[in-house]
Coordinates of C-alpha atoms and ligand atoms in Angstrom, one line a residue:
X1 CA 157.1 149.3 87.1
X2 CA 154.3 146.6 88.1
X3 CA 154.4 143.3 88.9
X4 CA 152.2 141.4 87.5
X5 CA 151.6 137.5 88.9
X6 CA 150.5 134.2 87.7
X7 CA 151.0 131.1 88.1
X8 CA 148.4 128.4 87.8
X9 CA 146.4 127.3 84.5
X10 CA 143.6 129.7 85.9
X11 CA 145.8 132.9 86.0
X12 CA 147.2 132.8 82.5
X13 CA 143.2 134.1 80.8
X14 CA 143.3 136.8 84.1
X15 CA 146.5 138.5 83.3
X16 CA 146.0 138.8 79.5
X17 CA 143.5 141.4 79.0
X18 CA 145.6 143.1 81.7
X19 CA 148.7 143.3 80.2
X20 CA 147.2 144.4 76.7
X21 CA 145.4 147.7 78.5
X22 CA 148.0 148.7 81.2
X23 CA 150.5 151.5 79.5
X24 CA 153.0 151.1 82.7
X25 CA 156.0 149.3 82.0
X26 CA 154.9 145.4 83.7
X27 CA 157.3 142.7 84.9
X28 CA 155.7 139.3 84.4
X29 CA 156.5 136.8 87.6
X30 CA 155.6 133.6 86.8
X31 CA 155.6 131.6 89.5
X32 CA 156.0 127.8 88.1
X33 CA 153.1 126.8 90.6
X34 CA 151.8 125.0 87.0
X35 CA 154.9 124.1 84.9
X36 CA 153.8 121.1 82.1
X37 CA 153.5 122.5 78.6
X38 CA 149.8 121.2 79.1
X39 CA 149.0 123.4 81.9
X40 CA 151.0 126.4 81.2
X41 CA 153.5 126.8 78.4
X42 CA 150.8 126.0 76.0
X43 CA 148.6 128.8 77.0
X44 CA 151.1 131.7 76.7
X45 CA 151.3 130.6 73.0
X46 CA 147.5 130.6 72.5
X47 CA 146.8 133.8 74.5
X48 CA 149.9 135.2 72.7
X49 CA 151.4 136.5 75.9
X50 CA 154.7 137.7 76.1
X51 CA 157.2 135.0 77.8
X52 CA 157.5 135.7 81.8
X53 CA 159.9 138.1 82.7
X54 CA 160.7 135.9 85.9
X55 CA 160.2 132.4 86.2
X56 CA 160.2 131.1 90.1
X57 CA 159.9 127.7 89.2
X58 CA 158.6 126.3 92.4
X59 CA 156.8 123.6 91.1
X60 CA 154.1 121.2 93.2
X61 CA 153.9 120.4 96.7
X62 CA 152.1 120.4 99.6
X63 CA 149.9 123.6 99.7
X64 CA 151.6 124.6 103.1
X65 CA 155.4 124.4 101.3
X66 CA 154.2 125.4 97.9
X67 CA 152.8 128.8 99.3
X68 CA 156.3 128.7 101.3
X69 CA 158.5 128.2 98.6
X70 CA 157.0 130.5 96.2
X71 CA 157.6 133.9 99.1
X72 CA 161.1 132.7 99.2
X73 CA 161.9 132.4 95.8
X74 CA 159.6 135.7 95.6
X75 CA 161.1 138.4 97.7
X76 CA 165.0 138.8 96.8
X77 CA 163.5 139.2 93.2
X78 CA 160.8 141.8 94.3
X79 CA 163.5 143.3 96.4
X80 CA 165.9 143.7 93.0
X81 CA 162.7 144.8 91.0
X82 CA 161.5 147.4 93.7
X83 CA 158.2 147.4 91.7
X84 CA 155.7 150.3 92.5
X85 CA 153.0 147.9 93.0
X86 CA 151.8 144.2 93.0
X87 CA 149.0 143.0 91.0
X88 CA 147.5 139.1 91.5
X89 CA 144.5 137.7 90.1
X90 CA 142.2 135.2 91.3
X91 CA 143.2 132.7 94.5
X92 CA 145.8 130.8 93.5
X93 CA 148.5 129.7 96.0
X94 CA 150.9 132.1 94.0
X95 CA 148.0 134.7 94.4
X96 CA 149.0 135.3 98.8
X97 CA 152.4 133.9 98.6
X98 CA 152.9 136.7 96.5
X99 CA 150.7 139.2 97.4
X100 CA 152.1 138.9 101.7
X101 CA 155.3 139.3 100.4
X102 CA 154.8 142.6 99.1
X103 CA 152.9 143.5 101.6
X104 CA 155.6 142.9 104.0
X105 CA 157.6 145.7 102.1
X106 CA 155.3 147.8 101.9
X107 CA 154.5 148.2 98.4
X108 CA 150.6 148.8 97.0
X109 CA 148.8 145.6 96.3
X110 CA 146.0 145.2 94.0
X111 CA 143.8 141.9 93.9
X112 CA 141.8 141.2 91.0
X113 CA 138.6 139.0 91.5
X114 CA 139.0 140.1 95.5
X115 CA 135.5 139.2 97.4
X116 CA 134.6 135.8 95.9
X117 CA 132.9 133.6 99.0
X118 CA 132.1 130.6 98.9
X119 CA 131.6 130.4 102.8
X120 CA 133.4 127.0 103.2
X121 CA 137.2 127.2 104.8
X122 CA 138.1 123.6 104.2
X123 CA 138.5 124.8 99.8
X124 CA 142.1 126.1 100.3
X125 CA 141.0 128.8 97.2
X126 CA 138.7 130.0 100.2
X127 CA 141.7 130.6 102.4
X128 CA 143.6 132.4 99.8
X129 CA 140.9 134.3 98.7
X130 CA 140.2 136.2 102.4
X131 CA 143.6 136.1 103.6
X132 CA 144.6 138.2 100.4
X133 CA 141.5 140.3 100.2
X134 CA 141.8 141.5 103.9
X135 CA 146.1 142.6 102.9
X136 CA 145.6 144.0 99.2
X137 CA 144.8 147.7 99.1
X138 CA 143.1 148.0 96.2
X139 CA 140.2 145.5 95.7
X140 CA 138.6 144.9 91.9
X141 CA 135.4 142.7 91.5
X142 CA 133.9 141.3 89.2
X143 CA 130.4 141.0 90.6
X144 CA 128.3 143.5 93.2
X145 CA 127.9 140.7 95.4
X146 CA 131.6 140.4 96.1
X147 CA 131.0 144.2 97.1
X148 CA 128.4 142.9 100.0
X149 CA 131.1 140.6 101.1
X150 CA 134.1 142.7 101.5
X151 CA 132.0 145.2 103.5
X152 CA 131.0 142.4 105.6
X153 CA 134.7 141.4 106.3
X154 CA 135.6 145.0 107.2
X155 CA 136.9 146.2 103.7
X156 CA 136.3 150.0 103.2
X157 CA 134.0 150.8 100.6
X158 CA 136.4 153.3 98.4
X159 CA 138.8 150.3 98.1
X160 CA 136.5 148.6 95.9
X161 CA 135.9 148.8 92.2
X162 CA 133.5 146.8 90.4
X163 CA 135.7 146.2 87.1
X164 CA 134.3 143.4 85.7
X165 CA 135.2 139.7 84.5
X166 CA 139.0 139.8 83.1
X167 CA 138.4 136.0 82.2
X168 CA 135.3 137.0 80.1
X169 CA 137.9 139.5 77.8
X170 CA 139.8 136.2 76.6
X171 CA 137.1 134.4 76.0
X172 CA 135.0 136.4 74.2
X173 CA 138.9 137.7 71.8
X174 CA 139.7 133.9 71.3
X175 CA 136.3 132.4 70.8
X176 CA 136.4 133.3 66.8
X177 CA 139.6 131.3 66.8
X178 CA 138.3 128.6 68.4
X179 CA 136.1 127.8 66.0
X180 CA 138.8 126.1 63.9
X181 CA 139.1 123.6 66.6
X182 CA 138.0 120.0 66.3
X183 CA 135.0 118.5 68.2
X184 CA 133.4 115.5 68.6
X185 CA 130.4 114.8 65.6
X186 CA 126.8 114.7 67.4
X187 CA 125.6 115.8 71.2
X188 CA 128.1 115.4 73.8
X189 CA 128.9 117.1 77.3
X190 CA 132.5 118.0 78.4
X191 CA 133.5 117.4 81.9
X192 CA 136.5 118.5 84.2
X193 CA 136.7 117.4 88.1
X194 CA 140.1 118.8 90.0
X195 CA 139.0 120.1 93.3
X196 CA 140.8 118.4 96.4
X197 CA 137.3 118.1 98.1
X198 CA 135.8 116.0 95.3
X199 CA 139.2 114.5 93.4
X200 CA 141.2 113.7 96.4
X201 CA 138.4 111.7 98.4
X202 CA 138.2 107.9 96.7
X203 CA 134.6 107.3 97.7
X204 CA 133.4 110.4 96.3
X205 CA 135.5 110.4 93.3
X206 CA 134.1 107.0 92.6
X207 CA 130.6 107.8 93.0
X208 CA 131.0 111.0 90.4
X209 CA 132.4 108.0 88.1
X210 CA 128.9 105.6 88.4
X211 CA 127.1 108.7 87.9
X212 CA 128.3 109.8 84.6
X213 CA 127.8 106.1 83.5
X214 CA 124.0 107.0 84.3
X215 CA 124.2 109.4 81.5
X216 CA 124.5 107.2 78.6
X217 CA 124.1 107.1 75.9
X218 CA 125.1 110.4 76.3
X219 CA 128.6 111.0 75.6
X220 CA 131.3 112.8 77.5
X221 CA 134.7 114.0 77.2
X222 CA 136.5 114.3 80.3
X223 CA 140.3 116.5 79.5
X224 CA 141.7 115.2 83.2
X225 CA 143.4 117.7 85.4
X226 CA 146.9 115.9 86.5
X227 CA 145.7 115.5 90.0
X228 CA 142.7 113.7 89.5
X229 CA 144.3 111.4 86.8
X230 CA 147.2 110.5 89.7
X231 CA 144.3 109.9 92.2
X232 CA 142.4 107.7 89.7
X233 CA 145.3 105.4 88.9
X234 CA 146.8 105.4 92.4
X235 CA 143.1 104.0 93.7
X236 CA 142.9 101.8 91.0
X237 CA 139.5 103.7 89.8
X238 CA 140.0 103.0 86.3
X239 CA 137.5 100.0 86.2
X240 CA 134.8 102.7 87.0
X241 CA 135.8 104.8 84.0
X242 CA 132.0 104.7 82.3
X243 CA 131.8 103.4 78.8
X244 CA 130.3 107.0 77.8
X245 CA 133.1 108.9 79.2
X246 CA 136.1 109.6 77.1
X247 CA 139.3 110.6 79.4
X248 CA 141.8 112.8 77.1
X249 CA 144.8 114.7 78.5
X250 CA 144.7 118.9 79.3
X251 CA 143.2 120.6 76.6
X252 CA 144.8 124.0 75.5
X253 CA 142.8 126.9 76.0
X254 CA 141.3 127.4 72.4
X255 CA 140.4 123.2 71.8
X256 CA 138.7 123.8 75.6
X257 CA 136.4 126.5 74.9
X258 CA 135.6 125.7 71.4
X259 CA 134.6 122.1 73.3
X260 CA 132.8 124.2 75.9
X261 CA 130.8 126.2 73.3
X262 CA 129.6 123.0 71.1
X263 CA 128.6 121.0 74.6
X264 CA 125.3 120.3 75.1
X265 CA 126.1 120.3 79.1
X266 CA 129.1 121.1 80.9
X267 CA 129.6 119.0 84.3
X268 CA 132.4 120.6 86.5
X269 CA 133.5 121.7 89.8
X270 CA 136.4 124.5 88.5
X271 CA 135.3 128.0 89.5
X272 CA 136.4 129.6 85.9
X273 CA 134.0 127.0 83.8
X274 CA 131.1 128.1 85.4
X275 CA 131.5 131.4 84.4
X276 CA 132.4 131.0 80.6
X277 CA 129.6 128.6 80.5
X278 CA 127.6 131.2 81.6
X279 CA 128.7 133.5 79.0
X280 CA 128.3 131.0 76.3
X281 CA 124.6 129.8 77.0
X282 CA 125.7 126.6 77.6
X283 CA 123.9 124.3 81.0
X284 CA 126.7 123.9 83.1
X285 CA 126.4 121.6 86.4
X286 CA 128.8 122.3 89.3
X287 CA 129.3 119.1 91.0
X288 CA 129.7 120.7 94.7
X289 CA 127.8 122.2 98.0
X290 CA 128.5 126.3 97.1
X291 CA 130.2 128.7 94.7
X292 CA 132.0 131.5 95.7
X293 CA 130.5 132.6 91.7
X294 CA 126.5 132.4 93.0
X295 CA 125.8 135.3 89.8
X296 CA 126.7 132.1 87.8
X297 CA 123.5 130.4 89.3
X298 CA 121.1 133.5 89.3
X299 CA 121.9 135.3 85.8
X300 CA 123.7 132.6 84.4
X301 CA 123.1 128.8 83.5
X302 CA 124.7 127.2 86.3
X303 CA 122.9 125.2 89.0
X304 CA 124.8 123.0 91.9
X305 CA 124.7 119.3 92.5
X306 CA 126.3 118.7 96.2
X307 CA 125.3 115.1 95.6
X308 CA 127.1 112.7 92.8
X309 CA 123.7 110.1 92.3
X310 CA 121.6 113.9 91.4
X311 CA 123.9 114.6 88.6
X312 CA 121.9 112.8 85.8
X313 CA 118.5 114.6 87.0
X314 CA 120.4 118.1 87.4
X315 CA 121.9 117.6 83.7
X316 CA 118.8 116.7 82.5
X317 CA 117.0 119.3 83.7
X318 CA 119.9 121.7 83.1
X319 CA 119.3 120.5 79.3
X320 CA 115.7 121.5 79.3
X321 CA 116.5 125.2 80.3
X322 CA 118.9 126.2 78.1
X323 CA 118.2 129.8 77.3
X324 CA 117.3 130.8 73.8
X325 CA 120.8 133.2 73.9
X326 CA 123.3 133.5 75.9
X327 CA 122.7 135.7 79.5
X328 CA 123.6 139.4 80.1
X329 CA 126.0 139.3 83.3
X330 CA 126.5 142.9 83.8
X331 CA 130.5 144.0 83.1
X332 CA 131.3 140.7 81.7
X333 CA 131.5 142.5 78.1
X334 CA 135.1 142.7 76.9
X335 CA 135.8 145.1 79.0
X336 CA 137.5 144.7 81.7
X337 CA 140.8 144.8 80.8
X338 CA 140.5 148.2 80.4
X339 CA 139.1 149.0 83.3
X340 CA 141.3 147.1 85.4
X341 CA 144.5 149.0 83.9
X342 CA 142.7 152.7 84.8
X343 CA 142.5 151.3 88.3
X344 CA 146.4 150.3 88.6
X345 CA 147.4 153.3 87.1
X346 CA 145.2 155.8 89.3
X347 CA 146.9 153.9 92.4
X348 CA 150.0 154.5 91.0
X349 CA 149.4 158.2 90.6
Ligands
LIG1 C1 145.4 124.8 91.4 C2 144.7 125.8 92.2 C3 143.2 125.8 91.9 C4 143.0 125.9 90.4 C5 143.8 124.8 89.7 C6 143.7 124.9 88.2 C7 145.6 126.3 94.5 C8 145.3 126.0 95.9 N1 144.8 125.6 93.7 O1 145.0 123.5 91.8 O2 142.5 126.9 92.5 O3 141.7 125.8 90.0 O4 145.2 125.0 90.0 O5 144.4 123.9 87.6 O6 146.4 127.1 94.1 N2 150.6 119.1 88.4 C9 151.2 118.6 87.2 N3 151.6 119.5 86.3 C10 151.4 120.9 86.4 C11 150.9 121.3 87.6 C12 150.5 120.4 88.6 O7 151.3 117.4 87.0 O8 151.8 121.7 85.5 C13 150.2 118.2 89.4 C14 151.0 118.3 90.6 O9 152.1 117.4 90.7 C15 150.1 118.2 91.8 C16 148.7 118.4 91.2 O10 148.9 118.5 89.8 O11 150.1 116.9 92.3 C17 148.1 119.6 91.8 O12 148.8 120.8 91.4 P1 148.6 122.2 92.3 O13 149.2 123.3 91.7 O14 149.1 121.8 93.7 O15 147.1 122.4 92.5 P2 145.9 122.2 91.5 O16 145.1 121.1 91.9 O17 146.3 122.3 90.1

């Protein structure tokens, strides 16, 4: 039996195309890092995944207690399960809380989307990421040059396996169904800001504001992550809400890619976006200094914008290049899924 983990908005699209292709019997840990029906329960209906065998229901803290809590409400229910191994996805706080734990006992360890850098140790994703990839034993990637930086850090080479883009497999089953969702008439660009290093900083998270006023008349529709909606009321931001920006709650995942895919630009700083954008053909700007997804920037459609008062000129120019169709990233095809199960169960062996 596997254990499979997720537990924040991000994981839910990971584990899907995971569960459909692996033929071992799977136990899914859900970790209740994300618990509101807008940032979990509502995906698991979309997706169609089956309801979490284990819910840990750890819910939000500070990142120090959260990874805590979610080892100690982990291990007596690994201990009961005695899985054979312990898959995570992506770099989550649930993704090394869970993955140390089994470690700790032992038990085979396989990370999926190991070797994503972005080179900057003050993103707590960053943290997560190494700390698991330099634990897990077997490491799948989604991109070769995630290859370059686990060799870098140490990793042996027959521990890798370039599988592909799990995230890409949801995308590209759901976006028919999409379709039926409703969009706003005329251009428009989505955005969506969570990351602590741009949300959780007033000045900065004030100056993104001005900036997408710049881009009227140009309308945008801004589905606000829970954090950065706290952090906007709390600092009283809401008088720098432009006129052209349209704050709605959490989307679910078919209203957010169908709103992705109509976009004339997508203006983010979430690692995932970047990469369906990508996918879609759609100009996506990344509002911060690095990616830990740079394939999105060279084969893709993405570009970065460290600086808040460059995002109208990046958007613009963004705009102008929009390819014809959509990039070719290679292994972001469907299937990954597929691949990724062949891996677990040729550990397992
Ligand atoms: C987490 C991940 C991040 C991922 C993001 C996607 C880490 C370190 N970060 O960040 O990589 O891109 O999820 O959303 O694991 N909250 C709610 N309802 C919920 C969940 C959270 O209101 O269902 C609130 C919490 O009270 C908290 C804030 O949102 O104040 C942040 O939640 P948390 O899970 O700590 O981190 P994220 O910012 O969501």
């Amino acid at each position: 039996m596997i254990d499979l983990i997720c537990g924040a908005r991000p994981n839910f699209m990971k584990v899907d195309p995971i569960i459909r292709n692996l033929s071992e019997k799977v136990r899914l840990v859900h970790t209740g890092q994300h618990y509101d029906y807008a940032m979990s329960g509502s995906f698991f209906n979309q997706l169609g995944l089956p309801k979490p065998d284990i819910n840990l229901g750890v819910g939000s803290s500070t990142i120090t207690v959260q990874t805590a809590d979610i080892m100690k409400a982990y291990e007596p229910v690994f201990i009961q399960g005695k899985p054979d191994a312990v898959v995570v996805v992506g770099d989550v706080n649930s993704t090394l809380a869970c993955v140390l734990t089994a470690v700790r006992h032992g038990t085979p360890t396989v990370h999926v989307e190991a070797g994503l850098r972005s080179f900057d140790r003050t993103m707590p994703e960053e943290i997560n990421r190494l700390l698991t990839d330099q634990i897990s034993d077997l490491l799948l990637i989604t991109s070769r040059e995630a290859r370059e930086n686990l060799l870098r850090e140490g990793r042996p080479d027959d521990s890798i396996v370039m599988v592909g883009n799990p995230m890409i497999d949801t995308l590209l089953r759901l976006l028919p169904e999409a379709t039926g969702s409703k969009v706003p008439g005329g251009r428009f660009g989505l955005v969506t800001l969570h990351r602590p290093g741009n949300v959780d900083n007033w000045k900065l998270l004030g100056d993104i504001l001005d900036s997408l006023g710049k881009l009227a008349p140009l309308s945008l529709v801004f589905p606000a992550h829970p954090r950065t909606l706290k952090n906007i009321q709390n600092w009283g931001l809401q008088s720098r809400v432009p006129r052209n920006l349209t704050m709605v709650k959490p989307m679910d995942y078919l209203a957010f890619i169908r709103h992705q895919q109509a976009a004339e630009v997508v203006i983010t700083d979430s690692g995932g976006v970047q990469e369906e954008a990508s996918v879609m053909g759609v100009p996506c700007v990344t509002v911060r200094p690095n990616t830990e997804r740079p394939i999105t920037c060279t084969l893709g459609t993405n570009v970065l914008c460290p600086d808040p008062r460059e995002i109208p000129g990046a958007v613009i120019k963004q705009i102008e290049k929009r390819p014809a169709v959509p990039p070719t990233i290679p292994m972001w095809d469907g299937g990954a899924g597929a691949r990724i199960a062949l891996e677990i169960e040729r550990i397992l062996e």
